[in-house]
mmCIF file of C-alpha atoms in Angstrom:
data_model
loop_
_atom_site.group_PDB
_atom_site.id
_atom_site.type_symbol
_atom_site.label_atom_id
_atom_site.label_comp_id
_atom_site.label_asym_id
_atom_site.label_seq_id
_atom_site.Cartn_x
_atom_site.Cartn_y
_atom_site.Cartn_z
ATOM 1 C CA MET A 1 0.799 1.955 -23.575
ATOM 2 C CA GLN A 2 1.398 5.546 -22.221
ATOM 3 C CA ALA A 3 0.621 6.655 -18.204
ATOM 4 C CA ASP A 4 -2.243 9.102 -18.397
ATOM 5 C CA ASP A 5 -0.120 12.177 -18.005
ATOM 6 C CA GLY A 6 1.248 11.649 -21.617
ATOM 7 C CA LYS A 7 4.360 9.961 -20.351
ATOM 8 C CA THR A 8 5.757 6.385 -21.276
ATOM 9 C CA ALA A 9 6.703 4.066 -18.480
ATOM 10 C CA GLU A 10 10.362 5.055 -19.546
ATOM 11 C CA GLU A 11 9.904 8.574 -19.366
ATOM 12 C CA ALA A 12 7.926 8.760 -16.104
ATOM 13 C CA GLY A 13 10.921 6.611 -14.423
ATOM 14 C CA THR A 14 13.285 9.312 -15.483
ATOM 15 C CA ASP A 15 10.998 12.095 -14.590
ATOM 16 C CA ARG A 16 10.684 11.378 -10.764
ATOM 17 C CA LEU A 17 8.386 13.521 -8.595
ATOM 18 C CA THR A 18 10.593 15.053 -5.645
ATOM 19 C CA GLY A 19 9.205 16.324 -2.442
ATOM 20 C CA THR A 20 10.485 17.482 0.985
ATOM 21 C CA GLU A 21 11.886 14.753 2.560
ATOM 22 C CA ARG A 22 12.024 14.193 6.299
ATOM 23 C CA MET A 23 13.509 11.361 9.041
ATOM 24 C CA VAL A 24 10.955 10.984 11.562
ATOM 25 C CA ARG A 25 11.693 9.667 14.913
ATOM 26 C CA THR A 26 9.691 7.383 16.853
ATOM 27 C CA GLY A 27 11.331 5.572 19.849
ATOM 28 C CA ASP A 28 14.408 4.111 18.708
ATOM 29 C CA LEU A 29 13.353 3.785 14.819
ATOM 30 C CA THR A 30 13.624 6.275 12.377
ATOM 31 C CA LEU A 31 11.002 6.585 9.301
ATOM 32 C CA TRP A 32 11.615 8.025 5.962
ATOM 33 C CA ALA A 33 8.689 10.351 4.742
ATOM 34 C CA GLU A 34 8.242 12.570 1.858
ATOM 35 C CA GLU A 35 5.759 15.980 1.562
ATOM 36 C CA PHE A 36 4.110 17.521 -1.215
ATOM 37 C CA GLY A 37 2.258 20.796 -1.178
ATOM 38 C CA SER A 38 1.517 23.227 1.295
ATOM 39 C CA PRO A 39 1.037 22.525 5.462
ATOM 40 C CA GLU A 40 -1.742 25.009 4.947
ATOM 41 C CA GLN A 41 -3.679 22.352 2.661
ATOM 42 C CA PRO A 42 -5.665 19.453 3.727
ATOM 43 C CA THR A 43 -3.065 16.457 4.214
ATOM 44 C CA VAL A 44 -3.654 12.944 2.546
ATOM 45 C CA LEU A 45 -1.490 10.429 3.959
ATOM 46 C CA LEU A 46 -0.711 7.405 1.853
ATOM 47 C CA VAL A 47 -0.103 4.145 3.573
ATOM 48 C CA MET A 48 1.653 1.402 1.526
ATOM 49 C CA GLY A 49 1.277 -2.303 1.686
ATOM 50 C CA ALA A 50 3.470 -5.133 3.077
ATOM 51 C CA GLY A 51 6.929 -5.333 1.669
ATOM 52 C CA ALA A 52 6.398 -1.987 -0.159
ATOM 53 C CA GLN A 53 8.019 1.397 -0.086
ATOM 54 C CA GLY A 54 6.317 4.847 -0.123
ATOM 55 C CA VAL A 55 7.574 5.532 -3.347
ATOM 56 C CA GLN A 56 5.334 2.938 -5.041
ATOM 57 C CA TRP A 57 2.501 5.486 -4.615
ATOM 58 C CA ASN A 58 2.866 6.183 -8.319
ATOM 59 C CA ASP A 59 4.022 10.058 -8.865
ATOM 60 C CA GLY A 60 1.426 10.536 -11.423
ATOM 61 C CA PHE A 61 -1.077 9.667 -8.425
ATOM 62 C CA VAL A 62 0.497 12.433 -6.139
ATOM 63 C CA ARG A 63 0.606 14.927 -8.674
ATOM 64 C CA HIS A 64 -3.174 14.653 -9.386
ATOM 65 C CA LEU A 65 -3.978 14.800 -5.683
ATOM 66 C CA THR A 66 -1.615 17.735 -5.110
ATOM 67 C CA ALA A 67 -2.834 19.500 -8.191
ATOM 68 C CA ALA A 68 -6.285 19.291 -6.661
ATOM 69 C CA GLY A 69 -5.021 21.621 -3.578
ATOM 70 C CA HIS A 70 -3.911 18.624 -1.245
ATOM 71 C CA ARG A 71 -0.718 18.256 0.909
ATOM 72 C CA VAL A 72 0.362 14.519 0.388
ATOM 73 C CA VAL A 73 2.616 12.573 2.737
ATOM 74 C CA ARG A 74 3.867 9.278 1.702
ATOM 75 C CA TYR A 75 6.493 7.170 3.753
ATOM 76 C CA ASP A 76 8.537 4.101 4.348
ATOM 77 C CA HIS A 77 7.167 1.694 6.894
ATOM 78 C CA ARG A 78 9.747 0.405 9.406
ATOM 79 C CA ASP A 79 11.829 -2.573 7.776
ATOM 80 C CA ILE A 80 11.556 -1.241 4.312
ATOM 81 C CA GLY A 81 13.271 1.380 2.120
ATOM 82 C CA ARG A 82 15.041 4.148 3.753
ATOM 83 C CA SER A 83 13.576 3.594 7.262
ATOM 84 C CA SER A 84 14.895 1.444 10.180
ATOM 85 C CA THR A 85 15.341 -2.026 10.235
ATOM 86 C CA VAL A 86 13.875 -4.501 13.308
ATOM 87 C CA ASP A 87 15.318 -7.571 14.272
ATOM 88 C CA PHE A 88 11.454 -9.206 14.176
ATOM 89 C CA ALA A 89 12.509 -12.437 15.902
ATOM 90 C CA ALA A 90 13.844 -10.453 19.083
ATOM 91 C CA ARG A 91 11.181 -7.573 18.763
ATOM 92 C CA PRO A 92 8.148 -8.607 16.995
ATOM 93 C CA TYR A 93 5.518 -5.911 16.217
ATOM 94 C CA THR A 94 2.001 -6.147 14.964
ATOM 95 C CA VAL A 95 -0.283 -3.753 12.787
ATOM 96 C CA ALA A 96 -1.046 -1.869 16.050
ATOM 97 C CA ASP A 97 2.749 -0.835 16.078
ATOM 98 C CA MET A 98 2.729 -0.184 12.192
ATOM 99 C CA ALA A 99 -0.381 2.395 12.977
ATOM 100 C CA SER A 100 1.411 3.993 15.603
ATOM 101 C CA ASP A 101 4.206 4.750 13.251
ATOM 102 C CA ALA A 102 1.570 6.312 10.789
ATOM 103 C CA LEU A 103 0.316 8.537 13.958
ATOM 104 C CA ALA A 104 4.049 9.407 14.339
ATOM 105 C CA VAL A 105 4.542 10.644 10.679
ATOM 106 C CA LEU A 106 1.197 12.775 11.008
ATOM 107 C CA ASP A 107 2.581 14.172 14.312
ATOM 108 C CA ALA A 108 5.950 15.216 12.701
ATOM 109 C CA PHE A 109 4.227 16.931 9.955
ATOM 110 C CA GLY A 110 1.940 18.796 12.167
ATOM 111 C CA ALA A 111 -1.350 17.105 10.801
ATOM 112 C CA ASP A 112 -3.815 16.790 13.528
ATOM 113 C CA ARG A 113 -6.065 15.061 11.159
ATOM 114 C CA ALA A 114 -5.736 13.788 7.657
ATOM 115 C CA HIS A 115 -7.566 11.667 4.951
ATOM 116 C CA LEU A 116 -6.208 8.211 4.959
ATOM 117 C CA VAL A 117 -5.483 6.236 1.568
ATOM 118 C CA GLY A 118 -4.027 2.599 2.343
ATOM 119 C CA ALA A 119 -3.611 0.052 -0.223
ATOM 120 C CA SER A 120 -3.347 -3.636 0.736
ATOM 121 C CA LEU A 121 -1.736 -3.769 4.364
ATOM 122 C CA GLY A 122 -1.841 -0.207 4.110
ATOM 123 C CA GLY A 123 -5.636 -0.068 4.082
ATOM 124 C CA VAL A 124 -5.760 -2.289 7.327
ATOM 125 C CA ILE A 125 -3.481 -0.195 9.121
ATOM 126 C CA ALA A 126 -5.754 2.753 7.859
ATOM 127 C CA GLN A 127 -8.712 0.744 9.182
ATOM 128 C CA ARG A 128 -7.328 0.281 12.392
ATOM 129 C CA LEU A 129 -6.475 4.150 12.734
ATOM 130 C CA ALA A 130 -10.370 4.725 12.149
ATOM 131 C CA VAL A 131 -11.356 2.293 15.050
ATOM 132 C CA THR A 132 -8.817 3.391 17.614
ATOM 133 C CA HIS A 133 -7.797 7.102 16.522
ATOM 134 C CA PRO A 134 -11.242 8.413 14.878
ATOM 135 C CA HIS A 135 -10.362 12.255 15.683
ATOM 136 C CA ARG A 136 -7.347 11.847 13.599
ATOM 137 C CA VAL A 137 -9.016 10.572 10.337
ATOM 138 C CA ARG A 138 -11.018 12.761 8.195
ATOM 139 C CA THR A 139 -11.851 10.346 5.590
ATOM 140 C CA LEU A 140 -10.538 6.618 4.882
ATOM 141 C CA THR A 141 -10.227 5.108 1.814
ATOM 142 C CA THR A 142 -8.879 1.311 1.374
ATOM 143 C CA LEU A 143 -7.632 0.069 -1.962
ATOM 144 C CA SER A 144 -7.282 -3.675 -2.552
ATOM 145 C CA ALA A 145 -7.383 -4.340 1.181
ATOM 146 C CA THR A 146 -8.618 -7.134 3.495
ATOM 147 C CA PRO A 147 -10.906 -6.418 6.331
ATOM 148 C CA LEU A 148 -9.204 -5.633 9.948
ATOM 149 C CA GLY A 149 -8.606 -8.978 11.781
ATOM 150 C CA THR A 150 -8.615 -10.994 8.730
ATOM 151 C CA ASP A 151 -6.399 -14.046 9.309
ATOM 152 C CA THR A 152 -4.943 -14.399 6.180
ATOM 153 C CA ALA A 153 -2.535 -16.634 7.255
ATOM 154 C CA ARG A 154 -4.560 -19.513 8.338
ATOM 155 C CA ALA A 155 -6.361 -19.030 4.898
ATOM 156 C CA VAL A 156 -3.006 -19.506 3.124
ATOM 157 C CA GLY A 157 -2.156 -22.300 5.186
ATOM 158 C CA ARG A 158 -5.283 -24.210 4.070
ATOM 159 C CA ALA A 159 -4.795 -23.457 0.658
ATOM 160 C CA LEU A 160 -1.275 -24.896 0.467
ATOM 161 C CA ALA A 161 -2.544 -27.908 2.076
ATOM 162 C CA GLY A 162 -5.241 -28.395 -0.586
ATOM 163 C CA ARG A 163 -7.999 -27.789 1.831
ATOM 164 C CA PRO A 164 -11.332 -25.801 1.160
ATOM 165 C CA PRO A 165 -12.003 -22.378 2.902
ATOM 166 C CA LEU A 166 -13.606 -22.768 6.361
ATOM 167 C CA PRO A 167 -17.259 -21.563 6.243
ATOM 168 C CA GLY A 168 -17.427 -17.973 6.177
ATOM 169 C CA GLU A 169 -13.725 -17.763 5.620
ATOM 170 C CA LEU A 170 -12.738 -15.181 2.959
ATOM 171 C CA PRO A 171 -11.018 -16.821 -0.050
ATOM 172 C CA PRO A 172 -7.124 -17.403 -0.052
ATOM 173 C CA PRO A 173 -4.778 -15.900 -2.625
ATOM 174 C CA THR A 174 -5.079 -17.774 -6.150
ATOM 175 C CA ALA A 175 -3.025 -20.864 -6.437
ATOM 176 C CA GLU A 176 -1.054 -19.173 -9.366
ATOM 177 C CA LEU A 177 -0.204 -16.305 -6.895
ATOM 178 C CA LEU A 178 0.846 -18.507 -4.137
ATOM 179 C CA THR A 179 3.322 -20.374 -6.520
ATOM 180 C CA VAL A 180 4.888 -17.620 -8.023
ATOM 181 C CA LEU A 181 5.321 -15.762 -4.301
ATOM 182 C CA ALA A 182 7.666 -18.912 -3.547
ATOM 183 C CA SER A 183 9.834 -18.276 -6.514
ATOM 184 C CA SER A 184 9.873 -14.379 -6.462
ATOM 185 C CA ALA A 185 12.282 -13.888 -3.505
ATOM 186 C CA PRO A 186 15.630 -12.646 -4.881
ATOM 187 C CA GLY A 187 18.907 -14.085 -3.332
ATOM 188 C CA PRO A 188 20.477 -11.874 -0.276
ATOM 189 C CA ARG A 189 23.323 -11.093 -2.717
ATOM 190 C CA ALA A 190 21.301 -10.546 -5.778
ATOM 191 C CA GLY A 191 22.399 -7.348 -7.924
ATOM 192 C CA ARG A 192 19.897 -4.947 -9.547
ATOM 193 C CA GLU A 193 19.281 -6.885 -12.498
ATOM 194 C CA GLU A 194 19.103 -10.357 -11.065
ATOM 195 C CA TYR A 195 16.675 -8.784 -8.279
ATOM 196 C CA VAL A 196 14.320 -7.072 -10.846
ATOM 197 C CA THR A 197 14.143 -10.191 -13.177
ATOM 198 C CA THR A 198 13.492 -12.347 -10.370
ATOM 199 C CA ARG A 199 10.405 -10.009 -9.223
ATOM 200 C CA MET A 200 8.710 -9.681 -12.765
ATOM 201 C CA PRO A 201 6.919 -12.757 -12.924
ATOM 202 C CA MET A 202 5.375 -11.845 -9.241
ATOM 203 C CA TRP A 203 4.289 -8.381 -10.862
ATOM 204 C CA ARG A 204 2.579 -10.046 -13.854
ATOM 205 C CA VAL A 205 0.527 -12.265 -11.689
ATOM 206 C CA LEU A 206 -0.249 -9.438 -9.071
ATOM 207 C CA HIS A 207 -1.298 -7.250 -12.118
ATOM 208 C CA GLY A 208 -3.803 -9.757 -13.763
ATOM 209 C CA THR A 209 -4.455 -10.553 -17.005
ATOM 210 C CA ILE A 210 -7.078 -7.987 -18.312
ATOM 211 C CA LEU A 211 -5.188 -4.746 -18.293
ATOM 212 C CA PRO A 212 -2.092 -4.660 -20.617
ATOM 213 C CA PHE A 213 1.103 -5.450 -18.576
ATOM 214 C CA GLU A 214 3.840 -2.682 -19.284
ATOM 215 C CA GLU A 215 6.850 -4.374 -17.824
ATOM 216 C CA ALA A 216 8.938 -1.425 -18.376
ATOM 217 C CA GLU A 217 6.823 0.491 -15.748
ATOM 218 C CA TYR A 218 7.509 -2.197 -13.185
ATOM 219 C CA ARG A 219 10.935 -2.706 -13.939
ATOM 220 C CA ALA A 220 11.676 0.931 -13.157
ATOM 221 C CA MET A 221 9.432 0.784 -9.993
ATOM 222 C CA GLU A 222 11.483 -2.287 -8.532
ATOM 223 C CA GLU A 223 14.728 -0.556 -9.926
ATOM 224 C CA ARG A 224 13.741 2.300 -7.843
ATOM 225 C CA VAL A 225 13.172 0.162 -5.022
ATOM 226 C CA TYR A 226 16.659 -1.780 -5.245
ATOM 227 C CA GLU A 227 18.305 1.901 -5.491
ATOM 228 C CA ARG A 228 16.682 3.030 -2.391
ATOM 229 C CA ALA A 229 17.574 0.087 -0.210
ATOM 230 C CA GLY A 230 20.051 -2.203 -2.306
ATOM 231 C CA GLY A 231 17.245 -4.907 -2.175
ATOM 232 C CA ARG A 232 16.777 -5.423 1.177
ATOM 233 C CA ARG A 233 13.857 -7.444 1.780
ATOM 234 C CA SER A 234 13.164 -7.296 5.562
ATOM 235 C CA GLY A 235 9.671 -5.920 4.836
ATOM 236 C CA LEU A 236 8.638 -9.683 4.670
ATOM 237 C CA ASN A 237 8.276 -8.932 8.469
ATOM 238 C CA HIS A 238 5.141 -7.147 7.398
ATOM 239 C CA THR A 239 3.393 -10.096 6.499
ATOM 240 C CA LEU A 240 4.244 -11.808 10.091
ATOM 241 C CA ALA A 241 2.893 -8.390 11.579
ATOM 242 C CA ALA A 242 -0.307 -8.610 9.754
ATOM 243 C CA VAL A 243 -1.224 -11.717 11.264
ATOM 244 C CA ALA A 244 -0.198 -10.741 14.896
ATOM 245 C CA GLY A 245 -2.498 -8.667 17.384
ATOM 246 C CA GLY A 246 -5.959 -9.207 18.663
ATOM 247 C CA ASP A 247 -7.978 -6.964 16.288
ATOM 248 C CA ARG A 248 -11.372 -8.258 15.118
ATOM 249 C CA THR A 249 -13.269 -7.379 12.009
ATOM 250 C CA SER A 250 -16.308 -6.583 14.063
ATOM 251 C CA ASP A 251 -14.376 -3.493 15.264
ATOM 252 C CA LEU A 252 -15.135 -1.859 12.292
ATOM 253 C CA ALA A 253 -18.719 -1.295 13.137
ATOM 254 C CA ALA A 254 -16.983 1.654 15.401
ATOM 255 C CA VAL A 255 -15.512 3.280 12.251
ATOM 256 C CA THR A 256 -17.381 7.059 11.808
ATOM 257 C CA ALA A 257 -15.054 8.510 9.069
ATOM 258 C CA PRO A 258 -16.672 8.440 5.607
ATOM 259 C CA THR A 259 -15.205 5.202 3.940
ATOM 260 C CA LEU A 260 -14.324 4.606 0.414
ATOM 261 C CA VAL A 261 -13.520 0.915 -0.373
ATOM 262 C CA LEU A 262 -11.937 0.584 -3.910
ATOM 263 C CA HIS A 263 -11.169 -3.137 -5.391
ATOM 264 C CA GLY A 264 -10.147 -4.889 -8.113
ATOM 265 C CA THR A 265 -12.146 -7.260 -10.052
ATOM 266 C CA GLU A 266 -9.044 -9.029 -10.681
ATOM 267 C CA ASP A 267 -7.268 -8.903 -7.627
ATOM 268 C CA PRO A 268 -5.250 -12.411 -6.883
ATOM 269 C CA MET A 269 -4.174 -11.606 -3.550
ATOM 270 C CA PHE A 270 -7.501 -10.580 -1.779
ATOM 271 C CA PRO A 271 -10.234 -11.442 -4.405
ATOM 272 C CA PRO A 272 -13.354 -9.461 -4.663
ATOM 273 C CA ALA A 273 -14.997 -10.878 -1.716
ATOM 274 C CA HIS A 274 -12.517 -9.246 0.509
ATOM 275 C CA GLY A 275 -13.396 -5.659 -0.923
ATOM 276 C CA GLU A 276 -17.093 -6.617 -0.199
ATOM 277 C CA ALA A 277 -16.502 -7.751 3.301
ATOM 278 C CA THR A 278 -14.518 -4.561 4.264
ATOM 279 C CA ALA A 279 -17.441 -2.374 3.084
ATOM 280 C CA ALA A 280 -19.953 -4.748 4.768
ATOM 281 C CA ALA A 281 -18.218 -4.073 7.950
ATOM 282 C CA ILE A 282 -18.023 -0.418 8.014
ATOM 283 C CA PRO A 283 -21.145 1.722 8.725
ATOM 284 C CA GLY A 284 -22.085 3.767 5.345
ATOM 285 C CA ALA A 285 -19.045 2.276 3.513
ATOM 286 C CA ARG A 286 -19.057 2.855 -0.230
ATOM 287 C CA LEU A 287 -17.646 -0.033 -2.427
ATOM 288 C CA VAL A 288 -16.491 0.704 -5.928
ATOM 289 C CA THR A 289 -15.202 -2.067 -7.643
ATOM 290 C CA VAL A 290 -12.404 -1.634 -10.460
ATOM 291 C CA ALA A 291 -12.900 -3.553 -13.619
ATOM 292 C CA GLY A 292 -9.700 -5.470 -14.597
ATOM 293 C CA LEU A 293 -7.609 -4.403 -11.496
ATOM 294 C CA GLY A 294 -5.401 -6.652 -9.975
ATOM 295 C CA HIS A 295 -3.287 -6.029 -6.852
ATOM 296 C CA THR A 296 -0.998 -3.372 -8.349
ATOM 297 C CA LEU A 297 -1.282 0.210 -9.130
ATOM 298 C CA PRO A 298 -0.731 0.833 -12.760
ATOM 299 C CA ALA A 299 0.269 4.340 -14.103
ATOM 300 C CA ALA A 300 -2.491 3.993 -16.610
ATOM 301 C CA LEU A 301 -5.186 4.338 -13.788
ATOM 302 C CA ASP A 302 -3.543 6.836 -12.082
ATOM 303 C CA ARG A 303 -6.049 9.478 -12.952
ATOM 304 C CA TRP A 304 -9.071 7.495 -12.410
ATOM 305 C CA LEU A 305 -7.915 6.316 -9.066
ATOM 306 C CA ALA A 306 -7.102 9.804 -7.901
ATOM 307 C CA GLY A 307 -10.389 11.005 -9.229
ATOM 308 C CA GLU A 308 -12.123 8.392 -7.197
ATOM 309 C CA VAL A 309 -10.277 9.409 -4.253
ATOM 310 C CA LEU A 310 -10.730 13.102 -4.438
ATOM 311 C CA ARG A 311 -14.559 12.811 -5.070
ATOM 312 C CA HIS A 312 -14.603 11.015 -1.708
ATOM 313 C CA ILE A 313 -12.527 13.378 0.146
ATOM 314 C CA GLN A 314 -14.108 16.754 -1.107
ATOM 315 C CA ARG A 315 -17.594 15.628 -0.692
#
């Protein structure tokens, strides 16, 4: 399969999009960020998920947004990519802290308000900003996310113990995903090839079984991740941050930003009920289910996903 800009996965990997990079200082941390488009254009802030770098927002997706007249900013969370690492045991942090990082990025680029697009944990971070800083949020788009305040760790713990979800509890990740996640962490001294090869089974499961799996595309992505951070996996701290703090799903009733909830029908991390619950918790939110999509951003859907986001933020 070709990416929707006409390039194969291999060609897309060698034709990387390059923007204006900036290192953003916030407290004693430094966050890597990258800007595309003109500061005079409306800003779209892309917020990636747990353990994922900003460059895992596909270049093709970014190109479609900028071509439509938007300034796009993507960045590395703390503990991932080229941003600062944190001793989580000594200085634990929460989703609230990661949301403050996103605000620091917006401030650094002089963006008083932005369209927020968040994937997975990034969607939860964006939800929190829409609750606590509504004046900074033009629109909200979540992709493959769970509602703010969801205790995913409790659901996973029950699933691993062979117990069913509690009444009213959202479904846990699939058993297949939990199994592969336990074996997909490369060793601390893994070289690039070992690192990438170890990660492929996880991506196969996250991708789902409906859409064609383009291994070359995922390998190119993981090679880029490895090059930027040497395989550093301190981003696992994001999972700990995701279950810390006192956020509640009921807080989403206060969201006033126009909201789009995009969710794949084959998502093994957050099954479709998570997207339904997110949309139900936010007044006026519109839910769009994506047939065949798992918990990834395949390049073949760049144009379609960007089109959905653009229709939402340009209404």
